[in-house]
GROMACS .gro file of C-alpha atoms in nm:
model
  378
    1UNK     CA    1   3.553  -0.549   0.822
    2UNK     CA    2   3.272  -0.626   1.059
    3UNK     CA    3   2.903  -0.687   1.102
    4UNK     CA    4   2.625  -0.580   1.332
    5UNK     CA    5   2.264  -0.691   1.386
    6UNK     CA    6   2.014  -0.409   1.414
    7UNK     CA    7   1.652  -0.324   1.354
    8UNK     CA    8   1.546  -0.086   1.081
    9UNK     CA    9   1.204   0.073   1.074
   10UNK     CA   10   0.983   0.137   0.776
   11UNK     CA   11   0.771   0.453   0.743
   12UNK     CA   12   0.472   0.262   0.880
   13UNK     CA   13   0.664   0.196   1.204
   14UNK     CA   14   0.718  -0.176   1.151
   15UNK     CA   15   1.071  -0.296   1.215
   16UNK     CA   16   1.281  -0.576   1.068
   17UNK     CA   17   1.605  -0.731   1.180
   18UNK     CA   18   1.895  -0.691   0.939
   19UNK     CA   19   2.265  -0.778   0.949
   20UNK     CA   20   2.491  -0.506   0.816
   21UNK     CA   21   2.836  -0.604   0.683
   22UNK     CA   22   3.099  -0.336   0.620
   23UNK     CA   23   3.443  -0.349   0.459
   24UNK     CA   24   3.689  -0.062   0.425
   25UNK     CA   25   3.907  -0.053   0.113
   26UNK     CA   26   4.245   0.123   0.121
   27UNK     CA   27   4.501   0.223  -0.140
   28UNK     CA   28   4.869   0.133  -0.150
   29UNK     CA   29   4.944   0.410   0.098
   30UNK     CA   30   4.694   0.272   0.346
   31UNK     CA   31   4.450   0.552   0.298
   32UNK     CA   32   4.076   0.475   0.297
   33UNK     CA   33   3.936   0.499  -0.049
   34UNK     CA   34   3.588   0.357  -0.011
   35UNK     CA   35   3.355   0.165   0.219
   36UNK     CA   36   3.156  -0.133   0.094
   37UNK     CA   37   2.838  -0.227   0.275
   38UNK     CA   38   2.596  -0.517   0.252
   39UNK     CA   39   2.261  -0.547   0.426
   40UNK     CA   40   2.097  -0.888   0.475
   41UNK     CA   41   1.741  -0.948   0.594
   42UNK     CA   42   1.766  -1.186   0.895
   43UNK     CA   43   1.432  -1.104   1.051
   44UNK     CA   44   1.289  -1.458   1.065
   45UNK     CA   45   1.617  -1.608   1.191
   46UNK     CA   46   1.655  -1.339   1.458
   47UNK     CA   47   1.298  -1.378   1.578
   48UNK     CA   48   1.356  -1.753   1.620
   49UNK     CA   49   1.678  -1.691   1.814
   50UNK     CA   50   1.505  -1.444   2.045
   51UNK     CA   51   1.215  -1.684   2.094
   52UNK     CA   52   1.457  -1.963   2.192
   53UNK     CA   53   1.636  -1.732   2.437
   54UNK     CA   54   1.303  -1.632   2.590
   55UNK     CA   55   1.187  -1.994   2.610
   56UNK     CA   56   1.514  -2.095   2.780
   57UNK     CA   57   1.479  -1.814   3.033
   58UNK     CA   58   1.119  -1.912   3.105
   59UNK     CA   59   1.217  -2.279   3.146
   60UNK     CA   60   1.494  -2.186   3.390
   61UNK     CA   61   1.255  -1.962   3.583
   62UNK     CA   62   0.997  -2.243   3.591
   63UNK     CA   63   1.258  -2.486   3.726
   64UNK     CA   64   1.354  -2.242   4.001
   65UNK     CA   65   0.988  -2.179   4.082
   66UNK     CA   66   0.920  -2.554   4.094
   67UNK     CA   67   1.218  -2.607   4.322
   68UNK     CA   68   1.098  -2.335   4.558
   69UNK     CA   69   0.742  -2.469   4.543
   70UNK     CA   70   0.851  -2.822   4.629
   71UNK     CA   71   1.062  -2.702   4.921
   72UNK     CA   72   0.773  -2.491   5.051
   73UNK     CA   73   0.512  -2.764   5.001
   74UNK     CA   74   0.731  -3.023   5.166
   75UNK     CA   75   0.762  -2.811   5.478
   76UNK     CA   76   0.412  -2.662   5.486
   77UNK     CA   77   0.230  -2.994   5.438
   78UNK     CA   78   0.455  -3.203   5.661
   79UNK     CA   79   0.424  -2.957   5.950
   80UNK     CA   80   0.048  -3.007   6.015
   81UNK     CA   81   0.081  -3.379   5.932
   82UNK     CA   82   0.353  -3.415   6.193
   83UNK     CA   83   0.120  -3.241   6.438
   84UNK     CA   84  -0.153  -3.496   6.365
   85UNK     CA   85   0.081  -3.795   6.392
   86UNK     CA   86   0.248  -3.656   6.703
   87UNK     CA   87  -0.080  -3.598   6.883
   88UNK     CA   88  -0.203  -3.950   6.799
   89UNK     CA   89   0.111  -4.088   6.966
   90UNK     CA   90   0.045  -3.872   7.270
   91UNK     CA   91  -0.318  -3.992   7.281
   92UNK     CA   92  -0.207  -4.355   7.257
   93UNK     CA   93   0.004  -4.309   7.568
   94UNK     CA   94  -0.305  -4.197   7.762
   95UNK     CA   95  -0.560  -4.426   7.923
   96UNK     CA   96  -0.816  -4.493   7.651
   97UNK     CA   97  -1.098  -4.737   7.600
   98UNK     CA   98  -1.062  -5.000   7.328
   99UNK     CA   99  -1.297  -4.804   7.104
  100UNK     CA  100  -1.099  -4.485   7.154
  101UNK     CA  101  -0.770  -4.663   7.084
  102UNK     CA  102  -0.915  -4.806   6.763
  103UNK     CA  103  -1.021  -4.460   6.649
  104UNK     CA  104  -0.683  -4.309   6.732
  105UNK     CA  105  -0.509  -4.588   6.540
  106UNK     CA  106  -0.726  -4.518   6.236
  107UNK     CA  107  -0.624  -4.152   6.251
  108UNK     CA  108  -0.257  -4.251   6.282
  109UNK     CA  109  -0.270  -4.499   5.994
  110UNK     CA  110  -0.450  -4.248   5.772
  111UNK     CA  111  -0.192  -3.982   5.856
  112UNK     CA  112   0.096  -4.219   5.781
  113UNK     CA  113  -0.065  -4.313   5.448
  114UNK     CA  114  -0.101  -3.946   5.359
  115UNK     CA  115   0.261  -3.880   5.458
  116UNK     CA  116   0.381  -4.169   5.240
  117UNK     CA  117   0.176  -4.038   4.946
  118UNK     CA  118   0.316  -3.688   4.996
  119UNK     CA  119   0.671  -3.825   5.000
  120UNK     CA  120   0.607  -4.018   4.678
  121UNK     CA  121   0.459  -3.717   4.496
  122UNK     CA  122   0.747  -3.493   4.605
  123UNK     CA  123   1.007  -3.754   4.509
  124UNK     CA  124   0.853  -3.799   4.165
  125UNK     CA  125   0.842  -3.422   4.114
  126UNK     CA  126   1.207  -3.388   4.216
  127UNK     CA  127   1.312  -3.664   3.978
  128UNK     CA  128   1.119  -3.512   3.686
  129UNK     CA  129   1.269  -3.170   3.761
  130UNK     CA  130   1.621  -3.318   3.767
  131UNK     CA  131   1.663  -3.216   4.131
  132UNK     CA  132   1.712  -3.560   4.286
  133UNK     CA  133   2.070  -3.620   4.398
  134UNK     CA  134   2.225  -3.941   4.527
  135UNK     CA  135   2.418  -3.948   4.856
  136UNK     CA  136   2.680  -4.218   4.797
  137UNK     CA  137   2.841  -4.372   5.106
  138UNK     CA  138   3.024  -4.694   5.189
  139UNK     CA  139   2.785  -4.953   5.328
  140UNK     CA  140   2.708  -5.320   5.379
  141UNK     CA  141   2.462  -5.417   5.105
  142UNK     CA  142   2.358  -5.741   5.277
  143UNK     CA  143   2.283  -5.557   5.599
  144UNK     CA  144   2.086  -5.285   5.419
  145UNK     CA  145   1.865  -5.539   5.242
  146UNK     CA  146   1.821  -5.758   5.550
  147UNK     CA  147   1.700  -5.463   5.759
  148UNK     CA  148   1.436  -5.387   5.497
  149UNK     CA  149   1.331  -5.753   5.491
  150UNK     CA  150   1.292  -5.752   5.869
  151UNK     CA  151   1.050  -5.459   5.844
  152UNK     CA  152   0.819  -5.663   5.620
  153UNK     CA  153   0.864  -5.998   5.794
  154UNK     CA  154   0.570  -5.975   6.034
  155UNK     CA  155   0.333  -5.859   5.758
  156UNK     CA  156   0.439  -6.149   5.537
  157UNK     CA  157   0.391  -6.400   5.821
  158UNK     CA  158   0.040  -6.268   5.885
  159UNK     CA  159  -0.043  -6.355   5.523
  160UNK     CA  160   0.123  -6.694   5.553
  161UNK     CA  161   0.404  -6.601   5.312
  162UNK     CA  162   0.771  -6.692   5.322
  163UNK     CA  163   0.999  -6.390   5.290
  164UNK     CA  164   1.357  -6.490   5.212
  165UNK     CA  165   1.681  -6.320   5.110
  166UNK     CA  166   1.965  -6.497   4.927
  167UNK     CA  167   2.289  -6.313   4.848
  168UNK     CA  168   2.552  -6.469   4.619
  169UNK     CA  169   2.895  -6.523   4.771
  170UNK     CA  170   3.063  -6.301   4.511
  171UNK     CA  171   2.867  -5.991   4.621
  172UNK     CA  172   3.120  -5.766   4.801
  173UNK     CA  173   3.055  -5.704   5.169
  174UNK     CA  174   3.126  -5.332   5.132
  175UNK     CA  175   3.008  -5.120   4.839
  176UNK     CA  176   2.950  -4.753   4.767
  177UNK     CA  177   2.584  -4.665   4.706
  178UNK     CA  178   2.295  -4.453   4.833
  179UNK     CA  179   2.144  -4.661   5.117
  180UNK     CA  180   1.836  -4.439   5.157
  181UNK     CA  181   1.730  -4.462   4.793
  182UNK     CA  182   1.822  -4.830   4.772
  183UNK     CA  183   1.603  -4.903   5.076
  184UNK     CA  184   1.322  -4.702   4.917
  185UNK     CA  185   1.339  -4.902   4.593
  186UNK     CA  186   1.368  -5.239   4.764
  187UNK     CA  187   1.085  -5.151   5.005
  188UNK     CA  188   0.857  -5.065   4.713
  189UNK     CA  189   0.932  -5.397   4.542
  190UNK     CA  190   0.886  -5.602   4.860
  191UNK     CA  191   0.565  -5.418   4.947
  192UNK     CA  192   0.422  -5.489   4.601
  193UNK     CA  193   0.532  -5.850   4.613
  194UNK     CA  194   0.358  -5.910   4.945
  195UNK     CA  195   0.050  -5.710   4.848
  196UNK     CA  196  -0.015  -5.907   4.529
  197UNK     CA  197   0.074  -6.251   4.667
  198UNK     CA  198  -0.192  -6.443   4.858
  199UNK     CA  199  -0.014  -6.781   4.882
  200UNK     CA  200   0.343  -6.895   4.860
  201UNK     CA  201   0.649  -6.675   4.893
  202UNK     CA  202   0.833  -6.358   4.807
  203UNK     CA  203   1.202  -6.433   4.753
  204UNK     CA  204   1.492  -6.197   4.697
  205UNK     CA  205   1.804  -6.308   4.510
  206UNK     CA  206   2.107  -6.078   4.489
  207UNK     CA  207   2.393  -6.120   4.242
  208UNK     CA  208   2.681  -5.902   4.131
  209UNK     CA  209   2.917  -5.870   3.836
  210UNK     CA  210   3.232  -5.663   3.842
  211UNK     CA  211   3.273  -5.418   3.553
  212UNK     CA  212   3.596  -5.316   3.381
  213UNK     CA  213   3.560  -4.973   3.545
  214UNK     CA  214   3.594  -5.127   3.891
  215UNK     CA  215   3.225  -5.074   3.967
  216UNK     CA  216   2.982  -5.355   4.041
  217UNK     CA  217   2.658  -5.421   3.857
  218UNK     CA  218   2.413  -5.535   4.123
  219UNK     CA  219   2.098  -5.731   4.037
  220UNK     CA  220   1.830  -5.762   4.304
  221UNK     CA  221   1.557  -6.002   4.188
  222UNK     CA  222   1.229  -5.994   4.384
  223UNK     CA  223   1.035  -6.308   4.290
  224UNK     CA  224   0.675  -6.362   4.404
  225UNK     CA  225   0.413  -6.631   4.348
  226UNK     CA  226   0.132  -6.377   4.318
  227UNK     CA  227  -0.136  -6.294   4.065
  228UNK     CA  228   0.105  -6.193   3.787
  229UNK     CA  229   0.004  -5.977   3.490
  230UNK     CA  230  -0.031  -5.985   3.113
  231UNK     CA  231   0.167  -5.791   2.851
  232UNK     CA  232  -0.081  -5.501   2.840
  233UNK     CA  233  -0.063  -5.456   3.215
  234UNK     CA  234   0.319  -5.469   3.204
  235UNK     CA  235   0.322  -5.189   2.945
  236UNK     CA  236   0.143  -4.956   3.189
  237UNK     CA  237   0.326  -5.069   3.499
  238UNK     CA  238   0.584  -4.792   3.531
  239UNK     CA  239   0.362  -4.499   3.436
  240UNK     CA  240   0.284  -4.267   3.730
  241UNK     CA  241  -0.063  -4.297   3.888
  242UNK     CA  242  -0.150  -4.610   3.688
  243UNK     CA  243  -0.201  -4.972   3.788
  244UNK     CA  244  -0.262  -5.295   3.598
  245UNK     CA  245  -0.638  -5.226   3.579
  246UNK     CA  246  -0.923  -5.070   3.778
  247UNK     CA  247  -1.008  -5.398   3.951
  248UNK     CA  248  -0.652  -5.423   4.084
  249UNK     CA  249  -0.679  -5.071   4.227
  250UNK     CA  250  -1.009  -5.149   4.398
  251UNK     CA  251  -0.889  -5.483   4.531
  252UNK     CA  252  -0.539  -5.397   4.649
  253UNK     CA  253  -0.535  -5.016   4.675
  254UNK     CA  254  -0.230  -4.800   4.614
  255UNK     CA  255  -0.155  -4.490   4.407
  256UNK     CA  256   0.055  -4.641   4.130
  257UNK     CA  257   0.353  -4.420   4.216
  258UNK     CA  258   0.584  -4.672   4.381
  259UNK     CA  259   0.708  -4.854   4.071
  260UNK     CA  260   0.736  -4.533   3.867
  261UNK     CA  261   0.961  -4.383   4.136
  262UNK     CA  262   1.157  -4.708   4.174
  263UNK     CA  263   1.240  -4.722   3.803
  264UNK     CA  264   1.340  -4.354   3.793
  265UNK     CA  265   1.564  -4.397   4.099
  266UNK     CA  266   1.717  -4.714   3.953
  267UNK     CA  267   1.802  -4.526   3.633
  268UNK     CA  268   1.952  -4.248   3.844
  269UNK     CA  269   2.173  -4.518   3.998
  270UNK     CA  270   2.287  -4.630   3.653
  271UNK     CA  271   2.047  -4.924   3.632
  272UNK     CA  272   1.681  -5.000   3.566
  273UNK     CA  273   1.384  -5.207   3.680
  274UNK     CA  274   1.253  -5.478   3.446
  275UNK     CA  275   0.968  -5.721   3.500
  276UNK     CA  276   0.899  -6.075   3.386
  277UNK     CA  277   0.544  -6.191   3.455
  278UNK     CA  278   0.237  -6.369   3.324
  279UNK     CA  279  -0.122  -6.410   3.446
  280UNK     CA  280  -0.135  -6.640   3.752
  281UNK     CA  281   0.238  -6.711   3.710
  282UNK     CA  282   0.381  -6.470   3.964
  283UNK     CA  283   0.624  -6.189   3.887
  284UNK     CA  284   0.998  -6.129   3.893
  285UNK     CA  285   1.110  -5.768   3.932
  286UNK     CA  286   1.481  -5.720   3.860
  287UNK     CA  287   1.624  -5.408   4.025
  288UNK     CA  288   1.957  -5.325   3.859
  289UNK     CA  289   2.201  -5.063   3.984
  290UNK     CA  290   2.567  -4.970   3.970
  291UNK     CA  291   2.761  -4.963   4.297
  292UNK     CA  292   3.113  -4.836   4.340
  293UNK     CA  293   3.392  -5.022   4.512
  294UNK     CA  294   3.420  -4.928   4.878
  295UNK     CA  295   3.680  -4.663   4.957
  296UNK     CA  296   3.693  -4.759   5.325
  297UNK     CA  297   3.932  -5.013   5.470
  298UNK     CA  298   3.738  -5.265   5.678
  299UNK     CA  299   3.926  -5.412   5.974
  300UNK     CA  300   3.936  -5.787   6.021
  301UNK     CA  301   3.712  -5.922   6.295
  302UNK     CA  302   4.015  -6.036   6.496
  303UNK     CA  303   4.159  -5.686   6.486
  304UNK     CA  304   3.829  -5.543   6.601
  305UNK     CA  305   3.811  -5.793   6.886
  306UNK     CA  306   4.164  -5.706   7.003
  307UNK     CA  307   4.114  -5.331   6.977
  308UNK     CA  308   4.130  -5.146   7.310
  309UNK     CA  309   3.795  -5.047   7.452
  310UNK     CA  310   3.759  -4.674   7.499
  311UNK     CA  311   3.690  -4.585   7.860
  312UNK     CA  312   3.376  -4.384   7.937
  313UNK     CA  313   3.430  -4.012   7.965
  314UNK     CA  314   3.459  -3.879   8.318
  315UNK     CA  315   3.343  -3.534   8.210
  316UNK     CA  316   3.040  -3.437   8.420
  317UNK     CA  317   2.715  -3.457   8.226
  318UNK     CA  318   2.397  -3.281   8.332
  319UNK     CA  319   2.129  -3.517   8.458
  320UNK     CA  320   1.852  -3.553   8.196
  321UNK     CA  321   1.591  -3.465   8.456
  322UNK     CA  322   1.770  -3.139   8.538
  323UNK     CA  323   1.870  -3.042   8.186
  324UNK     CA  324   1.745  -2.705   8.067
  325UNK     CA  325   1.587  -2.722   7.722
  326UNK     CA  326   1.525  -2.437   7.478
  327UNK     CA  327   1.256  -2.525   7.224
  328UNK     CA  328   1.252  -2.293   6.920
  329UNK     CA  329   0.972  -2.328   6.664
  330UNK     CA  330   0.735  -2.080   6.502
  331UNK     CA  331   0.456  -2.340   6.490
  332UNK     CA  332   0.263  -2.365   6.820
  333UNK     CA  333   0.138  -2.717   6.742
  334UNK     CA  334   0.494  -2.841   6.698
  335UNK     CA  335   0.596  -2.685   7.028
  336UNK     CA  336   0.301  -2.843   7.207
  337UNK     CA  337   0.372  -3.189   7.064
  338UNK     CA  338   0.741  -3.172   7.160
  339UNK     CA  339   0.655  -3.045   7.508
  340UNK     CA  340   0.406  -3.327   7.565
  341UNK     CA  341   0.663  -3.586   7.457
  342UNK     CA  342   0.946  -3.441   7.664
  343UNK     CA  343   0.767  -3.313   7.974
  344UNK     CA  344   0.785  -3.643   8.171
  345UNK     CA  345   1.165  -3.654   8.128
  346UNK     CA  346   1.270  -3.294   8.076
  347UNK     CA  347   1.028  -3.064   8.259
  348UNK     CA  348   1.249  -2.752   8.233
  349UNK     CA  349   1.147  -2.639   7.885
  350UNK     CA  350   1.166  -2.276   7.772
  351UNK     CA  351   0.997  -2.185   7.444
  352UNK     CA  352   1.086  -1.931   7.175
  353UNK     CA  353   0.895  -1.859   6.855
  354UNK     CA  354   1.188  -1.747   6.636
  355UNK     CA  355   1.565  -1.721   6.619
  356UNK     CA  356   1.578  -1.366   6.749
  357UNK     CA  357   1.379  -1.459   7.059
  358UNK     CA  358   1.594  -1.772   7.103
  359UNK     CA  359   1.913  -1.563   7.113
  360UNK     CA  360   1.754  -1.337   7.373
  361UNK     CA  361   1.663  -1.640   7.590
  362UNK     CA  362   2.017  -1.778   7.557
  363UNK     CA  363   2.162  -1.448   7.676
  364UNK     CA  364   1.937  -1.464   7.983
  365UNK     CA  365   2.043  -1.815   8.092
  366UNK     CA  366   2.247  -2.115   7.972
  367UNK     CA  367   2.076  -2.419   7.817
  368UNK     CA  368   2.192  -2.780   7.797
  369UNK     CA  369   1.980  -2.866   7.491
  370UNK     CA  370   1.848  -2.648   7.208
  371UNK     CA  371   1.583  -2.792   6.974
  372UNK     CA  372   1.568  -2.564   6.670
  373UNK     CA  373   1.340  -2.562   6.366
  374UNK     CA  374   1.567  -2.481   6.070
  375UNK     CA  375   1.285  -2.344   5.850
  376UNK     CA  376   1.181  -2.047   6.062
  377UNK     CA  377   1.137  -1.709   5.891
  378UNK     CA  378   1.347  -1.523   6.151
   0.00000   0.00000   0.00000
């Protein structure tokens, strides 16, 4: 007994899918006496199956194409942007008039804004494509959050705002989480809090609750005394490229990507971002995430203090001023920027435009330092 799917063709050339069943009947001696066959029309079912297979293949191809596109765009757009930002830093180190410095700073700030927007768009695309991975490491949560707060402290003071961080005593010192993505989320929330608060404060409260799995549920509340928002605005808050309303966009700027990315990253971390707010009542953004228990053993402070101090290595090290540097990059702007930065300290710089040329240079003479672009075609 068995079955097979095949196409049969009518005299007019049109084909249909059929499933053919066969069964062999035998007598008492085991000899074949007859064959029974059944043909079933499965054309519609088979066409649907083939369409699903084709759609799946196209979706997988689209995902691969999107992945390749994002990788290419990330490199190709960042390369000229890095050239712009690098050259503005070089110009700022020159002797310029106040007017010239102001113009250079405008170029630098615009370039940094464009770089931040590019990073946001690429991050959102990666998340939507399911290509964003977390890099979990053991870290000090308090220290991670405090460093972010320090970055925003001067900006908050300029606006006359208090920027505080309170961490509950039960929050473990060491946890396992992705510090880069956590900093990104917390930075977005602090930036928004400061941007939309004209008077008062932006406070951060951190609490933790241990789960039966051994993980910790972390809650980072960012509480501001800003303009707040109504229910309709809250419903649009986490949609990409949207803000509370047009007047908010004109008044405060921004692309509307930060909170959308923050929520997606929080969900990737096993949490979420929720908001509690009302018009002229300020806002509370609660950033929830799951953090694992630290796998590292942290030494007590007394043990650290009593630990022997490693003596400096006596191995001879080339003087920085005499070090020979091989700079390998297929982009001439990148090479020029690096050379301008390094020339005052490392004047012995040899350039190569690809890996093949770099190997040839290394066969000709030894180098102390090799700066290599990892995205070169050769």
